[in-house]
Amino acid sequence: MKIDFPRLPLTGNLELFRALAQLGGELTALHLLESPKVNNFITRYLGQGDNGIPKKPTYKDGAVWINPTQRFEGVQESVWNFHIGGYQVCEKWLKDRKGRRLNEEDIAHYQKIVVALHETIRLMAEIDETIDKHGGWPGAFQTADSSKTS
């Protein structure tokens, strides 16, 4: 996006357009943490300690460890490894808070991020499936004008 804007393929198929618009709206609400789904936490914050992040967080066996005694349990590996804009979101959010102590609001915010990423992965598969049902790439996006040759 630094040198160009993302291209949005358009379809002449109204059913596909409406389906993708609806899925895109869901995706937008998730990324803005405005979807009610983000309040249904899929992780638990466990362990005793001061909620401090002394160094880089680590991921092991479905848990994100912020320090040797405290963790977010129930984080799928696909969510932990998910990248947006070149950043590993779950790791970066915590690394940006290195040297700080998480408060209750921070803990809840991180849990919302995990839900948003989990749902993003699910929606990406649904978007791909929707496109496949309408002819796949690039067929679903060919219009009468794009099929003409010069």
Short mmCIF file of N, CA and C in Angstrom, two decimals:
data_model
loop_
_atom_site.label_atom_id
_atom_site.label_comp_id
_atom_site.label_asym_id
_atom_site.label_seq_id
_atom_site.Cartn_x
_atom_site.Cartn_y
_atom_site.Cartn_z
N MET A 1 0.81 -1.19 0.00
CA MET A 1 0.00 0.00 0.00
C MET A 1 0.86 1.26 0.00
N LYS A 2 2.15 1.13 0.26
CA LYS A 2 3.01 2.30 0.26
C LYS A 2 3.16 2.89 -1.13
N ILE A 3 3.16 2.03 -2.16
CA ILE A 3 3.39 2.53 -3.52
C ILE A 3 2.17 2.44 -4.41
N ASP A 4 1.14 1.76 -3.97
CA ASP A 4 -0.07 1.63 -4.77
C ASP A 4 -1.22 1.27 -3.84
N PHE A 5 -2.41 1.32 -4.35
CA PHE A 5 -3.57 0.95 -3.55
C PHE A 5 -4.01 -0.46 -3.94
N PRO A 6 -4.69 -1.15 -3.03
CA PRO A 6 -5.11 -2.52 -3.36
C PRO A 6 -6.15 -2.52 -4.47
N ARG A 7 -6.04 -3.45 -5.34
CA ARG A 7 -7.01 -3.62 -6.43
C ARG A 7 -8.19 -4.42 -5.92
N LEU A 8 -9.38 -3.98 -6.24
CA LEU A 8 -10.59 -4.69 -5.87
C LEU A 8 -11.24 -5.21 -7.15
N PRO A 9 -11.20 -6.51 -7.35
CA PRO A 9 -11.86 -7.04 -8.54
C PRO A 9 -13.37 -6.88 -8.41
N LEU A 10 -14.01 -6.52 -9.50
CA LEU A 10 -15.46 -6.36 -9.51
C LEU A 10 -16.08 -7.51 -10.27
N THR A 11 -17.26 -7.87 -9.84
CA THR A 11 -17.99 -8.94 -10.50
C THR A 11 -19.27 -8.38 -11.11
N GLY A 12 -19.70 -8.99 -12.17
CA GLY A 12 -20.98 -8.64 -12.77
C GLY A 12 -22.11 -9.47 -12.19
N ASN A 13 -21.77 -10.38 -11.27
CA ASN A 13 -22.75 -11.27 -10.67
C ASN A 13 -23.27 -10.64 -9.37
N LEU A 14 -24.54 -10.22 -9.39
CA LEU A 14 -25.12 -9.52 -8.25
C LEU A 14 -25.14 -10.38 -6.99
N GLU A 15 -25.43 -11.66 -7.14
CA GLU A 15 -25.46 -12.57 -5.98
C GLU A 15 -24.08 -12.65 -5.33
N LEU A 16 -23.05 -12.80 -6.14
CA LEU A 16 -21.68 -12.85 -5.61
C LEU A 16 -21.31 -11.51 -4.97
N PHE A 17 -21.64 -10.41 -5.63
CA PHE A 17 -21.34 -9.09 -5.09
C PHE A 17 -21.96 -8.91 -3.70
N ARG A 18 -23.22 -9.27 -3.58
CA ARG A 18 -23.91 -9.11 -2.28
C ARG A 18 -23.29 -10.00 -1.20
N ALA A 19 -22.97 -11.24 -1.59
CA ALA A 19 -22.36 -12.16 -0.62
C ALA A 19 -21.01 -11.64 -0.15
N LEU A 20 -20.19 -11.17 -1.08
CA LEU A 20 -18.87 -10.66 -0.71
C LEU A 20 -18.97 -9.36 0.08
N ALA A 21 -19.94 -8.52 -0.26
CA ALA A 21 -20.14 -7.28 0.49
C ALA A 21 -20.52 -7.58 1.94
N GLN A 22 -21.37 -8.57 2.13
CA GLN A 22 -21.79 -8.95 3.48
C GLN A 22 -20.60 -9.52 4.27
N LEU A 23 -19.83 -10.40 3.64
CA LEU A 23 -18.66 -10.98 4.30
C LEU A 23 -17.61 -9.91 4.58
N GLY A 24 -17.44 -8.99 3.65
CA GLY A 24 -16.51 -7.88 3.85
C GLY A 24 -16.92 -6.98 5.01
N GLY A 25 -18.22 -6.78 5.15
CA GLY A 25 -18.73 -5.99 6.28
C GLY A 25 -18.42 -6.67 7.61
N GLU A 26 -18.58 -7.99 7.64
CA GLU A 26 -18.25 -8.74 8.86
C GLU A 26 -16.76 -8.62 9.17
N LEU A 27 -15.95 -8.74 8.14
CA LEU A 27 -14.50 -8.65 8.30
C LEU A 27 -14.10 -7.27 8.84
N THR A 28 -14.69 -6.23 8.29
CA THR A 28 -14.41 -4.87 8.74
C THR A 28 -14.78 -4.69 10.22
N ALA A 29 -15.96 -5.16 10.59
CA ALA A 29 -16.39 -5.04 11.99
C ALA A 29 -15.45 -5.79 12.93
N LEU A 30 -14.97 -6.95 12.49
CA LEU A 30 -14.02 -7.71 13.31
C LEU A 30 -12.71 -6.94 13.49
N HIS A 31 -12.18 -6.40 12.39
CA HIS A 31 -10.89 -5.71 12.46
C HIS A 31 -10.97 -4.41 13.25
N LEU A 32 -12.14 -3.82 13.31
CA LEU A 32 -12.34 -2.62 14.14
C LEU A 32 -12.74 -2.97 15.57
N LEU A 33 -12.84 -4.27 15.84
CA LEU A 33 -13.28 -4.80 17.14
C LEU A 33 -14.67 -4.29 17.51
N GLU A 34 -15.51 -4.09 16.49
CA GLU A 34 -16.88 -3.63 16.70
C GLU A 34 -17.90 -4.75 16.60
N SER A 35 -17.49 -5.91 16.13
CA SER A 35 -18.40 -7.05 16.03
C SER A 35 -18.71 -7.57 17.43
N PRO A 36 -19.98 -7.91 17.71
CA PRO A 36 -20.29 -8.49 19.02
C PRO A 36 -19.56 -9.81 19.26
N LYS A 37 -19.10 -10.45 18.20
CA LYS A 37 -18.40 -11.73 18.34
C LYS A 37 -17.12 -11.59 19.16
N VAL A 38 -16.47 -10.43 19.11
CA VAL A 38 -15.19 -10.29 19.81
C VAL A 38 -15.35 -10.34 21.32
N ASN A 39 -16.57 -10.19 21.80
CA ASN A 39 -16.81 -10.25 23.25
C ASN A 39 -17.01 -11.67 23.75
N ASN A 40 -17.06 -12.63 22.85
CA ASN A 40 -17.18 -14.04 23.22
C ASN A 40 -15.78 -14.65 23.22
N PHE A 41 -15.06 -14.43 24.30
CA PHE A 41 -13.66 -14.84 24.38
C PHE A 41 -13.50 -16.34 24.16
N ILE A 42 -12.43 -16.71 23.47
CA ILE A 42 -12.11 -18.12 23.24
C ILE A 42 -10.83 -18.50 23.96
N THR A 43 -10.30 -17.57 24.73
CA THR A 43 -9.08 -17.81 25.51
C THR A 43 -9.37 -17.53 26.98
N ARG A 44 -8.45 -18.04 27.81
CA ARG A 44 -8.50 -17.74 29.24
C ARG A 44 -7.14 -17.20 29.64
N TYR A 45 -7.16 -16.21 30.52
CA TYR A 45 -5.91 -15.66 31.04
C TYR A 45 -5.64 -16.35 32.37
N LEU A 46 -4.52 -17.05 32.45
CA LEU A 46 -4.23 -17.88 33.62
C LEU A 46 -2.85 -17.58 34.20
N GLY A 47 -2.71 -17.92 35.47
CA GLY A 47 -1.42 -17.83 36.15
C GLY A 47 -1.38 -16.70 37.16
N GLN A 48 -0.46 -16.85 38.09
CA GLN A 48 -0.25 -15.84 39.14
C GLN A 48 0.96 -14.99 38.78
N GLY A 49 0.86 -13.70 39.06
CA GLY A 49 1.98 -12.81 38.79
C GLY A 49 1.53 -11.37 38.71
N ASP A 50 2.41 -10.54 38.18
CA ASP A 50 2.13 -9.10 38.14
C ASP A 50 1.66 -8.62 36.77
N ASN A 51 1.38 -9.55 35.86
CA ASN A 51 0.93 -9.24 34.49
C ASN A 51 1.99 -8.51 33.67
N GLY A 52 3.23 -8.58 34.12
CA GLY A 52 4.31 -7.90 33.42
C GLY A 52 4.80 -8.67 32.20
N ILE A 53 5.24 -7.90 31.22
CA ILE A 53 5.83 -8.49 30.00
C ILE A 53 7.30 -8.09 30.00
N PRO A 54 8.15 -8.92 30.64
CA PRO A 54 9.56 -8.55 30.75
C PRO A 54 10.35 -8.71 29.46
N LYS A 55 9.91 -9.62 28.61
CA LYS A 55 10.62 -9.84 27.34
C LYS A 55 9.63 -10.31 26.29
N LYS A 56 10.14 -10.80 25.19
CA LYS A 56 9.31 -11.24 24.07
C LYS A 56 8.37 -12.38 24.51
N PRO A 57 7.08 -12.28 24.14
CA PRO A 57 6.15 -13.37 24.48
C PRO A 57 6.52 -14.63 23.69
N THR A 58 6.10 -15.77 24.22
CA THR A 58 6.37 -17.03 23.54
C THR A 58 5.08 -17.82 23.38
N TYR A 59 5.07 -18.67 22.36
CA TYR A 59 3.91 -19.53 22.10
C TYR A 59 4.33 -20.98 22.28
N LYS A 60 3.54 -21.72 23.04
CA LYS A 60 3.81 -23.14 23.23
C LYS A 60 2.52 -23.86 23.58
N ASP A 61 2.23 -24.92 22.82
CA ASP A 61 1.10 -25.81 23.12
C ASP A 61 -0.22 -25.08 23.34
N GLY A 62 -0.55 -24.17 22.46
CA GLY A 62 -1.83 -23.49 22.53
C GLY A 62 -1.92 -22.36 23.53
N ALA A 63 -0.77 -21.94 24.04
CA ALA A 63 -0.76 -20.85 25.02
C ALA A 63 0.27 -19.80 24.63
N VAL A 64 -0.10 -18.54 24.87
CA VAL A 64 0.82 -17.42 24.67
C VAL A 64 1.29 -17.00 26.06
N TRP A 65 2.56 -17.20 26.30
CA TRP A 65 3.16 -16.88 27.59
C TRP A 65 3.70 -15.45 27.56
N ILE A 66 3.21 -14.62 28.49
CA ILE A 66 3.71 -13.24 28.56
C ILE A 66 4.88 -13.13 29.52
N ASN A 67 4.98 -14.09 30.43
CA ASN A 67 6.09 -14.19 31.38
C ASN A 67 6.15 -15.65 31.83
N PRO A 68 7.09 -16.03 32.68
CA PRO A 68 7.21 -17.45 33.04
C PRO A 68 6.01 -18.06 33.76
N THR A 69 5.10 -17.24 34.30
CA THR A 69 3.98 -17.80 35.07
C THR A 69 2.59 -17.45 34.55
N GLN A 70 2.49 -16.56 33.56
CA GLN A 70 1.16 -16.12 33.11
C GLN A 70 1.02 -16.28 31.60
N ARG A 71 -0.21 -16.65 31.21
CA ARG A 71 -0.42 -16.98 29.81
C ARG A 71 -1.87 -16.78 29.39
N PHE A 72 -2.04 -16.66 28.06
CA PHE A 72 -3.36 -16.72 27.43
C PHE A 72 -3.49 -18.13 26.88
N GLU A 73 -4.39 -18.89 27.44
CA GLU A 73 -4.58 -20.28 27.05
C GLU A 73 -5.70 -20.37 26.01
N GLY A 74 -5.53 -21.26 25.03
CA GLY A 74 -6.56 -21.49 24.03
C GLY A 74 -6.35 -20.72 22.73
N VAL A 75 -5.12 -20.29 22.48
CA VAL A 75 -4.80 -19.57 21.25
C VAL A 75 -4.34 -20.61 20.21
N GLN A 76 -5.10 -20.73 19.14
CA GLN A 76 -4.72 -21.68 18.10
C GLN A 76 -3.44 -21.21 17.42
N GLU A 77 -2.65 -22.18 16.98
CA GLU A 77 -1.38 -21.85 16.33
C GLU A 77 -1.60 -20.99 15.08
N SER A 78 -2.69 -21.27 14.35
CA SER A 78 -2.98 -20.49 13.14
C SER A 78 -3.26 -19.03 13.49
N VAL A 79 -3.86 -18.79 14.63
CA VAL A 79 -4.12 -17.42 15.09
C VAL A 79 -2.81 -16.76 15.52
N TRP A 80 -2.00 -17.45 16.29
CA TRP A 80 -0.71 -16.92 16.72
C TRP A 80 0.17 -16.54 15.53
N ASN A 81 0.15 -17.36 14.49
CA ASN A 81 1.01 -17.14 13.32
C ASN A 81 0.41 -16.21 12.27
N PHE A 82 -0.82 -15.74 12.46
CA PHE A 82 -1.50 -14.93 11.45
C PHE A 82 -0.83 -13.57 11.30
N HIS A 83 -0.60 -13.19 10.05
CA HIS A 83 0.04 -11.91 9.73
C HIS A 83 -0.93 -10.98 9.02
N ILE A 84 -0.87 -9.72 9.36
CA ILE A 84 -1.58 -8.66 8.63
C ILE A 84 -0.56 -7.55 8.41
N GLY A 85 -0.45 -7.11 7.17
CA GLY A 85 0.47 -6.03 6.85
C GLY A 85 1.91 -6.33 7.21
N GLY A 86 2.30 -7.59 7.12
CA GLY A 86 3.68 -7.96 7.42
C GLY A 86 3.97 -8.20 8.89
N TYR A 87 2.97 -8.05 9.74
CA TYR A 87 3.17 -8.23 11.18
C TYR A 87 2.42 -9.45 11.69
N GLN A 88 3.05 -10.17 12.60
CA GLN A 88 2.41 -11.26 13.31
C GLN A 88 1.63 -10.60 14.46
N VAL A 89 0.34 -10.46 14.27
CA VAL A 89 -0.49 -9.59 15.09
C VAL A 89 -0.42 -9.92 16.58
N CYS A 90 -0.64 -11.17 16.95
CA CYS A 90 -0.67 -11.54 18.37
C CYS A 90 0.66 -11.27 19.06
N GLU A 91 1.74 -11.55 18.37
CA GLU A 91 3.06 -11.31 18.95
C GLU A 91 3.36 -9.81 19.03
N LYS A 92 3.09 -9.10 17.95
CA LYS A 92 3.43 -7.67 17.89
C LYS A 92 2.71 -6.86 18.96
N TRP A 93 1.43 -7.16 19.18
CA TRP A 93 0.67 -6.40 20.17
C TRP A 93 1.33 -6.52 21.54
N LEU A 94 1.75 -7.73 21.88
CA LEU A 94 2.40 -7.93 23.18
C LEU A 94 3.82 -7.35 23.19
N LYS A 95 4.58 -7.52 22.11
CA LYS A 95 5.94 -6.97 22.05
C LYS A 95 5.92 -5.46 22.20
N ASP A 96 4.89 -4.82 21.67
CA ASP A 96 4.77 -3.36 21.80
C ASP A 96 4.55 -2.93 23.25
N ARG A 97 4.22 -3.87 24.11
CA ARG A 97 3.97 -3.57 25.53
C ARG A 97 5.06 -4.14 26.44
N LYS A 98 6.18 -4.52 25.85
CA LYS A 98 7.31 -5.05 26.61
C LYS A 98 7.73 -4.03 27.68
N GLY A 99 7.95 -4.55 28.89
CA GLY A 99 8.34 -3.68 29.99
C GLY A 99 7.16 -3.08 30.75
N ARG A 100 5.95 -3.37 30.29
CA ARG A 100 4.74 -2.86 30.95
C ARG A 100 4.01 -3.99 31.65
N ARG A 101 3.05 -3.61 32.45
CA ARG A 101 2.14 -4.57 33.08
C ARG A 101 0.78 -4.42 32.43
N LEU A 102 0.19 -5.53 32.05
CA LEU A 102 -1.14 -5.49 31.46
C LEU A 102 -2.18 -5.25 32.55
N ASN A 103 -3.13 -4.37 32.28
CA ASN A 103 -4.26 -4.20 33.19
C ASN A 103 -5.44 -5.03 32.66
N GLU A 104 -6.55 -5.00 33.36
CA GLU A 104 -7.71 -5.80 32.95
C GLU A 104 -8.20 -5.43 31.55
N GLU A 105 -8.16 -4.14 31.24
CA GLU A 105 -8.59 -3.68 29.92
C GLU A 105 -7.67 -4.22 28.82
N ASP A 106 -6.37 -4.22 29.08
CA ASP A 106 -5.40 -4.77 28.12
C ASP A 106 -5.64 -6.26 27.89
N ILE A 107 -5.87 -6.98 28.96
CA ILE A 107 -6.10 -8.42 28.87
C ILE A 107 -7.35 -8.70 28.04
N ALA A 108 -8.42 -7.97 28.30
CA ALA A 108 -9.66 -8.14 27.53
C ALA A 108 -9.44 -7.75 26.07
N HIS A 109 -8.68 -6.68 25.83
CA HIS A 109 -8.41 -6.24 24.46
C HIS A 109 -7.66 -7.32 23.68
N TYR A 110 -6.66 -7.92 24.31
CA TYR A 110 -5.90 -8.98 23.65
C TYR A 110 -6.80 -10.17 23.33
N GLN A 111 -7.68 -10.50 24.25
CA GLN A 111 -8.61 -11.61 24.01
C GLN A 111 -9.55 -11.29 22.84
N LYS A 112 -9.93 -10.04 22.70
CA LYS A 112 -10.76 -9.63 21.55
C LYS A 112 -9.97 -9.76 20.25
N ILE A 113 -8.70 -9.40 20.28
CA ILE A 113 -7.86 -9.55 19.09
C ILE A 113 -7.80 -11.01 18.66
N VAL A 114 -7.63 -11.90 19.62
CA VAL A 114 -7.56 -13.33 19.31
C VAL A 114 -8.86 -13.79 18.65
N VAL A 115 -10.00 -13.37 19.17
CA VAL A 115 -11.29 -13.73 18.56
C VAL A 115 -11.37 -13.15 17.15
N ALA A 116 -10.99 -11.90 16.99
CA ALA A 116 -11.07 -11.26 15.67
C ALA A 116 -10.22 -12.00 14.65
N LEU A 117 -9.03 -12.43 15.03
CA LEU A 117 -8.17 -13.17 14.11
C LEU A 117 -8.73 -14.56 13.82
N HIS A 118 -9.25 -15.21 14.83
CA HIS A 118 -9.87 -16.53 14.64
C HIS A 118 -11.02 -16.43 13.64
N GLU A 119 -11.86 -15.44 13.82
CA GLU A 119 -13.00 -15.23 12.92
C GLU A 119 -12.54 -14.78 11.53
N THR A 120 -11.46 -14.02 11.46
CA THR A 120 -10.90 -13.60 10.17
C THR A 120 -10.48 -14.81 9.35
N ILE A 121 -9.81 -15.74 9.99
CA ILE A 121 -9.38 -16.97 9.30
C ILE A 121 -10.60 -17.74 8.80
N ARG A 122 -11.64 -17.82 9.62
CA ARG A 122 -12.86 -18.51 9.22
C ARG A 122 -13.52 -17.80 8.03
N LEU A 123 -13.60 -16.47 8.11
CA LEU A 123 -14.22 -15.70 7.02
C LEU A 123 -13.41 -15.77 5.73
N MET A 124 -12.11 -15.81 5.83
CA MET A 124 -11.29 -15.94 4.62
C MET A 124 -11.63 -17.23 3.88
N ALA A 125 -11.81 -18.31 4.62
CA ALA A 125 -12.19 -19.58 4.00
C ALA A 125 -13.58 -19.48 3.38
N GLU A 126 -14.49 -18.79 4.08
CA GLU A 126 -15.85 -18.61 3.56
C GLU A 126 -15.85 -17.75 2.29
N ILE A 127 -15.03 -16.73 2.26
CA ILE A 127 -14.90 -15.89 1.07
C ILE A 127 -14.37 -16.71 -0.10
N ASP A 128 -13.34 -17.50 0.14
CA ASP A 128 -12.78 -18.35 -0.92
C ASP A 128 -13.83 -19.34 -1.43
N GLU A 129 -14.59 -19.92 -0.52
CA GLU A 129 -15.64 -20.88 -0.89
C GLU A 129 -16.72 -20.18 -1.73
N THR A 130 -17.09 -18.99 -1.35
CA THR A 130 -18.11 -18.22 -2.08
C THR A 130 -17.62 -17.91 -3.49
N ILE A 131 -16.39 -17.51 -3.62
CA ILE A 131 -15.82 -17.23 -4.94
C ILE A 131 -15.77 -18.50 -5.78
N ASP A 132 -15.35 -19.60 -5.17
CA ASP A 132 -15.30 -20.88 -5.89
C ASP A 132 -16.66 -21.30 -6.42
N LYS A 133 -17.71 -21.06 -5.64
CA LYS A 133 -19.07 -21.42 -6.06
C LYS A 133 -19.54 -20.60 -7.25
N HIS A 134 -18.88 -19.48 -7.49
CA HIS A 134 -19.27 -18.60 -8.60
C HIS A 134 -18.24 -18.58 -9.73
N GLY A 135 -17.45 -19.61 -9.83
CA GLY A 135 -16.52 -19.72 -10.96
C GLY A 135 -15.06 -19.61 -10.62
N GLY A 136 -14.73 -19.37 -9.35
CA GLY A 136 -13.33 -19.28 -8.94
C GLY A 136 -12.62 -18.07 -9.51
N TRP A 137 -11.30 -18.08 -9.34
CA TRP A 137 -10.46 -16.99 -9.84
C TRP A 137 -9.98 -17.33 -11.24
N PRO A 138 -10.00 -16.49 -12.19
CA PRO A 138 -10.59 -15.16 -12.19
C PRO A 138 -12.03 -15.17 -12.69
N GLY A 139 -12.55 -16.37 -13.02
CA GLY A 139 -13.86 -16.48 -13.65
C GLY A 139 -14.98 -15.74 -12.97
N ALA A 140 -15.02 -15.75 -11.65
CA ALA A 140 -16.11 -15.11 -10.92
C ALA A 140 -16.12 -13.59 -11.12
N PHE A 141 -15.00 -13.05 -11.60
CA PHE A 141 -14.89 -11.60 -11.73
C PHE A 141 -14.84 -11.13 -13.18
N GLN A 142 -15.09 -12.03 -14.09
CA GLN A 142 -15.12 -11.64 -15.50
C GLN A 142 -16.50 -11.09 -15.83
N THR A 143 -16.51 -9.97 -16.48
CA THR A 143 -17.76 -9.35 -16.90
C THR A 143 -17.85 -9.44 -18.41
N ALA A 144 -18.97 -9.05 -18.95
CA ALA A 144 -19.15 -9.09 -20.40
C ALA A 144 -18.08 -8.25 -21.08
N ASP A 145 -17.74 -7.10 -20.49
CA ASP A 145 -16.72 -6.22 -21.08
C ASP A 145 -15.33 -6.84 -21.02
N SER A 146 -15.02 -7.57 -19.91
CA SER A 146 -13.68 -8.12 -19.78
C SER A 146 -13.45 -9.32 -20.67
N SER A 147 -14.51 -9.91 -21.20
CA SER A 147 -14.34 -11.07 -22.08
C SER A 147 -14.14 -10.67 -23.53
N LYS A 148 -14.37 -9.38 -23.85
CA LYS A 148 -14.16 -8.90 -25.22
C LYS A 148 -12.67 -8.77 -25.50
N THR A 149 -12.29 -9.08 -26.69
CA THR A 149 -10.89 -8.90 -27.07
C THR A 149 -10.78 -7.72 -28.01
N SER A 150 -9.66 -7.05 -27.98
CA SER A 150 -9.47 -5.88 -28.83
C SER A 150 -8.85 -6.27 -30.14
#
